[in-house]
Amino acid sequence: MTRRDPLDWHTALMLVLTFSTGIVDAVGYLGLDRVFTANMTGNVVILGMALTGSQDLPIVGPVLALLGFLGGAALVGRVLRRAATGWTTASSVVFALVGVVLGALAVVTSLLDGVPVEPGTSPPPAAVLVTTVLGLAMGGQAAAARRLGVKDVTTVVVTSTLTGLAADSRLAGGTGDGWRRRLGAVVLILAGAAVGAALLRWHVGAGLALAGLISLVAAWLGHGRAHVGR
């Protein structure tokens, strides 16, 4: 019996992590003073508008989220550079650590006063620290996902995915290959954001707790699948 292409399960797990990213960004934007902790394009745009004084937008939060994301991506990129190609034990460790960090931050945010941050109010310093650590975790996740090389599924952004979906479609004269994977990434990050927003209304730490659990399960499944037959 022929084994399935590893990219099949790589893709499935990266799509699952894309869903969890939608949850994390919803919590960051709605609960931590309009800051994206995974979608850095959004942070750059917010920061650009904020620098002109537009609509009382945050500056410190996006800057720290950007720095955290870059730091996490650099750290994981350096660690995985020495690892073998594909899903390795190091990949499993990174995704598991992301899950642990998200779970820990779920507890921390639950204990903070002033979170979720009310519109028009300044976030407490601890909330800004949470934003930075979330950026660090998402940067690490993005670097690990990039190492796996699943086309159009970075787990943290879908702009390039949407571009590929449209540009390679039959409407554009292409073959339409990969449309299920691309559409899946878009739908899942959308669904994750909706779930994150809904959970934030119920409990401030619920979204991060769910995202952390998803990351841990993905790490466990990926590690087990990578070692089948070894």
Short mmCIF file of C-alpha atoms in Angstrom, two decimals:
data_model
loop_
_atom_site.label_atom_id
_atom_site.label_comp_id
_atom_site.label_asym_id
_atom_site.label_seq_id
_atom_site.Cartn_x
_atom_site.Cartn_y
_atom_site.Cartn_z
CA MET A 1 0.00 0.00 0.00
CA THR A 2 1.41 3.37 -1.01
CA ARG A 3 1.90 5.90 1.76
CA ARG A 4 0.26 9.25 1.33
CA ASP A 5 2.35 12.21 0.30
CA PRO A 6 3.74 13.91 3.44
CA LEU A 7 2.56 17.21 2.04
CA ASP A 8 -1.03 16.06 2.52
CA TRP A 9 -0.75 15.92 6.28
CA HIS A 10 1.61 18.89 6.39
CA THR A 11 -1.10 20.88 4.62
CA ALA A 12 -3.85 19.62 6.93
CA LEU A 13 -1.93 20.57 10.06
CA MET A 14 -0.92 23.97 8.69
CA LEU A 15 -4.56 24.67 7.89
CA VAL A 16 -5.47 23.76 11.47
CA LEU A 17 -2.84 26.21 12.73
CA THR A 18 -4.23 28.84 10.36
CA PHE A 19 -7.57 28.49 12.15
CA SER A 20 -5.86 28.98 15.53
CA THR A 21 -4.08 32.06 14.17
CA GLY A 22 -7.44 33.63 13.36
CA ILE A 23 -8.41 33.12 16.99
CA VAL A 24 -5.19 34.70 18.27
CA ASP A 25 -5.49 37.75 16.02
CA ALA A 26 -9.11 38.30 17.04
CA VAL A 27 -8.05 38.29 20.70
CA GLY A 28 -5.16 40.65 19.94
CA TYR A 29 -7.19 43.12 17.93
CA LEU A 30 -10.37 43.14 19.99
CA GLY A 31 -8.93 42.48 23.43
CA LEU A 32 -5.45 44.03 23.35
CA ASP A 33 -5.96 47.51 21.91
CA ARG A 34 -6.28 46.86 18.15
CA VAL A 35 -3.01 45.03 17.67
CA PHE A 36 -2.44 42.08 15.35
CA THR A 37 -0.07 39.53 16.84
CA ALA A 38 0.24 37.33 13.73
CA ASN A 39 -0.75 39.42 10.71
CA MET A 40 2.17 41.84 10.58
CA THR A 41 0.87 43.53 7.42
CA GLY A 42 -2.05 44.78 9.47
CA ASN A 43 0.29 46.07 12.16
CA VAL A 44 2.44 47.96 9.66
CA VAL A 45 -0.66 49.63 8.21
CA ILE A 46 -2.03 50.49 11.66
CA LEU A 47 1.34 51.88 12.69
CA GLY A 48 1.58 54.00 9.55
CA MET A 49 -1.83 55.53 10.19
CA ALA A 50 -1.12 55.94 13.90
CA LEU A 51 2.04 57.94 13.19
CA THR A 52 -0.15 60.63 11.58
CA GLY A 53 -2.38 60.75 14.67
CA SER A 54 -5.32 59.18 12.85
CA GLN A 55 -8.26 57.94 14.96
CA ASP A 56 -6.24 57.57 18.16
CA LEU A 57 -4.63 54.37 16.89
CA PRO A 58 -2.01 52.56 19.02
CA ILE A 59 1.72 52.88 18.35
CA VAL A 60 3.48 51.03 21.15
CA GLY A 61 1.47 47.82 20.76
CA PRO A 62 2.08 47.36 17.01
CA VAL A 63 5.77 48.20 17.39
CA LEU A 64 6.28 45.66 20.18
CA ALA A 65 4.24 43.02 18.34
CA LEU A 66 6.43 43.55 15.27
CA LEU A 67 9.62 43.28 17.30
CA GLY A 68 8.34 40.19 19.08
CA PHE A 69 7.33 38.56 15.80
CA LEU A 70 10.71 39.27 14.21
CA GLY A 71 12.50 37.96 17.28
CA GLY A 72 10.48 34.75 17.33
CA ALA A 73 10.96 34.17 13.61
CA ALA A 74 14.71 34.81 13.84
CA LEU A 75 15.13 32.52 16.83
CA VAL A 76 13.20 29.62 15.33
CA GLY A 77 14.77 30.17 11.92
CA ARG A 78 18.19 29.82 13.49
CA VAL A 79 17.21 26.68 15.41
CA LEU A 80 15.58 24.95 12.43
CA ARG A 81 18.36 25.89 10.01
CA ARG A 82 20.37 22.97 11.36
CA ALA A 83 17.44 20.55 11.30
CA ALA A 84 16.64 18.12 8.50
CA THR A 85 14.11 19.02 5.80
CA GLY A 86 10.44 18.33 6.57
CA TRP A 87 8.74 17.80 9.90
CA THR A 88 11.37 17.06 12.52
CA THR A 89 11.45 16.75 16.30
CA ALA A 90 12.52 20.40 16.34
CA SER A 91 9.34 21.32 14.43
CA SER A 92 7.24 19.45 16.97
CA VAL A 93 8.98 21.21 19.84
CA VAL A 94 8.40 24.65 18.29
CA PHE A 95 4.68 24.08 17.72
CA ALA A 96 4.32 22.57 21.19
CA LEU A 97 6.07 25.55 22.77
CA VAL A 98 3.72 27.88 20.91
CA GLY A 99 0.82 25.95 22.43
CA VAL A 100 2.31 26.16 25.92
CA VAL A 101 2.92 29.91 25.57
CA LEU A 102 -0.64 30.50 24.36
CA GLY A 103 -2.01 28.48 27.26
CA ALA A 104 0.10 30.39 29.76
CA LEU A 105 -1.01 33.72 28.29
CA ALA A 106 -4.63 32.59 28.53
CA VAL A 107 -4.14 32.30 32.29
CA VAL A 108 -2.24 35.60 32.51
CA THR A 109 -4.88 37.60 30.61
CA SER A 110 -7.58 36.13 32.82
CA LEU A 111 -5.85 37.62 35.86
CA LEU A 112 -5.23 41.10 34.40
CA ASP A 113 -7.33 44.14 35.22
CA GLY A 114 -8.25 46.25 32.21
CA VAL A 115 -8.30 43.33 29.75
CA PRO A 116 -10.08 43.23 27.35
CA VAL A 117 -8.94 46.79 26.73
CA GLU A 118 -11.87 49.15 26.33
CA PRO A 119 -11.84 51.36 23.20
CA GLY A 120 -10.34 54.75 23.92
CA THR A 121 -8.47 53.59 27.02
CA SER A 122 -4.77 52.86 27.43
CA PRO A 123 -3.84 49.20 27.88
CA PRO A 124 -2.12 48.26 31.13
CA PRO A 125 1.64 47.57 30.80
CA ALA A 126 1.05 43.86 31.40
CA ALA A 127 -1.30 43.74 28.41
CA VAL A 128 1.41 45.26 26.22
CA LEU A 129 3.77 42.55 27.44
CA VAL A 130 1.19 39.92 26.50
CA THR A 131 1.01 41.43 23.02
CA THR A 132 4.80 41.21 22.66
CA VAL A 133 4.95 37.58 23.76
CA LEU A 134 2.07 36.68 21.44
CA GLY A 135 4.00 38.26 18.57
CA LEU A 136 7.05 36.21 19.58
CA ALA A 137 5.03 32.98 19.56
CA MET A 138 3.39 33.71 16.22
CA GLY A 139 6.73 34.63 14.67
CA GLY A 140 8.11 31.30 15.79
CA GLN A 141 5.10 29.46 14.39
CA ALA A 142 5.41 31.26 11.06
CA ALA A 143 9.10 30.38 10.78
CA ALA A 144 8.42 26.72 11.54
CA ALA A 145 5.57 26.62 9.02
CA ARG A 146 7.79 28.26 6.40
CA ARG A 147 10.36 25.53 6.94
CA LEU A 148 7.76 22.91 6.01
CA GLY A 149 7.17 24.70 2.71
CA VAL A 150 3.44 24.09 2.26
CA LYS A 151 2.56 26.28 -0.70
CA ASP A 152 0.21 29.20 0.05
CA VAL A 153 -0.29 28.20 3.71
CA THR A 154 1.92 30.30 5.99
CA THR A 155 -0.55 29.99 8.93
CA VAL A 156 -0.35 33.74 9.66
CA VAL A 157 -1.48 35.59 6.52
CA VAL A 158 -3.70 34.92 3.48
CA THR A 159 -3.01 37.86 1.16
CA SER A 160 -0.63 35.84 -1.03
CA THR A 161 -3.04 32.92 -0.79
CA LEU A 162 -5.90 35.03 -2.14
CA THR A 163 -3.64 36.32 -4.91
CA GLY A 164 -2.76 32.78 -5.97
CA LEU A 165 -6.39 31.69 -5.75
CA ALA A 166 -7.48 34.43 -8.14
CA ALA A 167 -4.43 34.62 -10.44
CA ASP A 168 -4.27 30.86 -11.03
CA SER A 169 -8.02 30.37 -11.35
CA ARG A 170 -9.71 29.24 -14.56
CA LEU A 171 -11.28 32.69 -14.74
CA ALA A 172 -7.75 34.11 -15.08
CA GLY A 173 -6.81 31.49 -17.67
CA GLY A 174 -5.02 29.21 -15.22
CA THR A 175 -5.58 25.62 -14.22
CA GLY A 176 -7.12 26.33 -10.83
CA ASP A 177 -4.71 23.89 -9.16
CA GLY A 178 -4.54 24.16 -5.39
CA TRP A 179 -7.80 26.05 -5.04
CA ARG A 180 -9.06 23.80 -2.22
CA ARG A 181 -5.93 24.40 -0.15
CA ARG A 182 -6.01 28.13 -0.76
CA LEU A 183 -9.72 28.54 -0.15
CA GLY A 184 -9.41 26.38 2.95
CA ALA A 185 -6.75 28.68 4.41
CA VAL A 186 -8.92 31.75 3.81
CA VAL A 187 -12.07 30.18 5.23
CA LEU A 188 -10.26 28.79 8.27
CA ILE A 189 -8.58 32.05 9.28
CA LEU A 190 -11.97 33.74 8.85
CA ALA A 191 -13.66 31.09 10.98
CA GLY A 192 -10.90 31.32 13.57
CA ALA A 193 -11.35 35.07 13.86
CA ALA A 194 -15.10 34.62 14.31
CA VAL A 195 -14.57 31.98 17.00
CA GLY A 196 -11.97 34.15 18.74
CA ALA A 197 -14.30 37.14 18.78
CA ALA A 198 -17.17 35.05 20.14
CA LEU A 199 -15.03 33.48 22.88
CA LEU A 200 -13.73 36.89 23.92
CA ARG A 201 -17.28 37.88 24.81
CA TRP A 202 -17.52 34.86 27.08
CA HIS A 203 -14.10 34.83 28.74
CA VAL A 204 -10.95 36.82 28.02
CA GLY A 205 -8.63 33.81 28.14
CA ALA A 206 -10.85 31.32 26.32
CA GLY A 207 -9.65 32.08 22.81
CA LEU A 208 -5.98 31.83 23.70
CA ALA A 209 -6.62 28.62 25.62
CA LEU A 210 -8.33 27.05 22.60
CA ALA A 211 -5.58 28.22 20.24
CA GLY A 212 -2.96 26.78 22.59
CA LEU A 213 -4.75 23.43 22.72
CA ILE A 214 -4.95 23.35 18.92
CA SER A 215 -1.21 24.02 18.63
CA LEU A 216 -0.40 21.25 21.11
CA VAL A 217 -2.62 18.75 19.28
CA ALA A 218 -1.07 19.74 15.93
CA ALA A 219 2.41 19.26 17.38
CA TRP A 220 1.48 15.85 18.76
CA LEU A 221 -0.17 14.66 15.54
CA GLY A 222 2.64 16.00 13.39
CA HIS A 223 5.32 14.41 15.52
CA GLY A 224 3.56 11.07 15.50
CA ARG A 225 2.91 11.14 11.76
CA ALA A 226 6.49 12.16 10.99
CA HIS A 227 7.84 9.15 12.87
CA VAL A 228 5.50 6.52 11.40
CA GLY A 229 7.55 3.72 10.00
CA ARG A 230 10.86 4.98 11.39
#
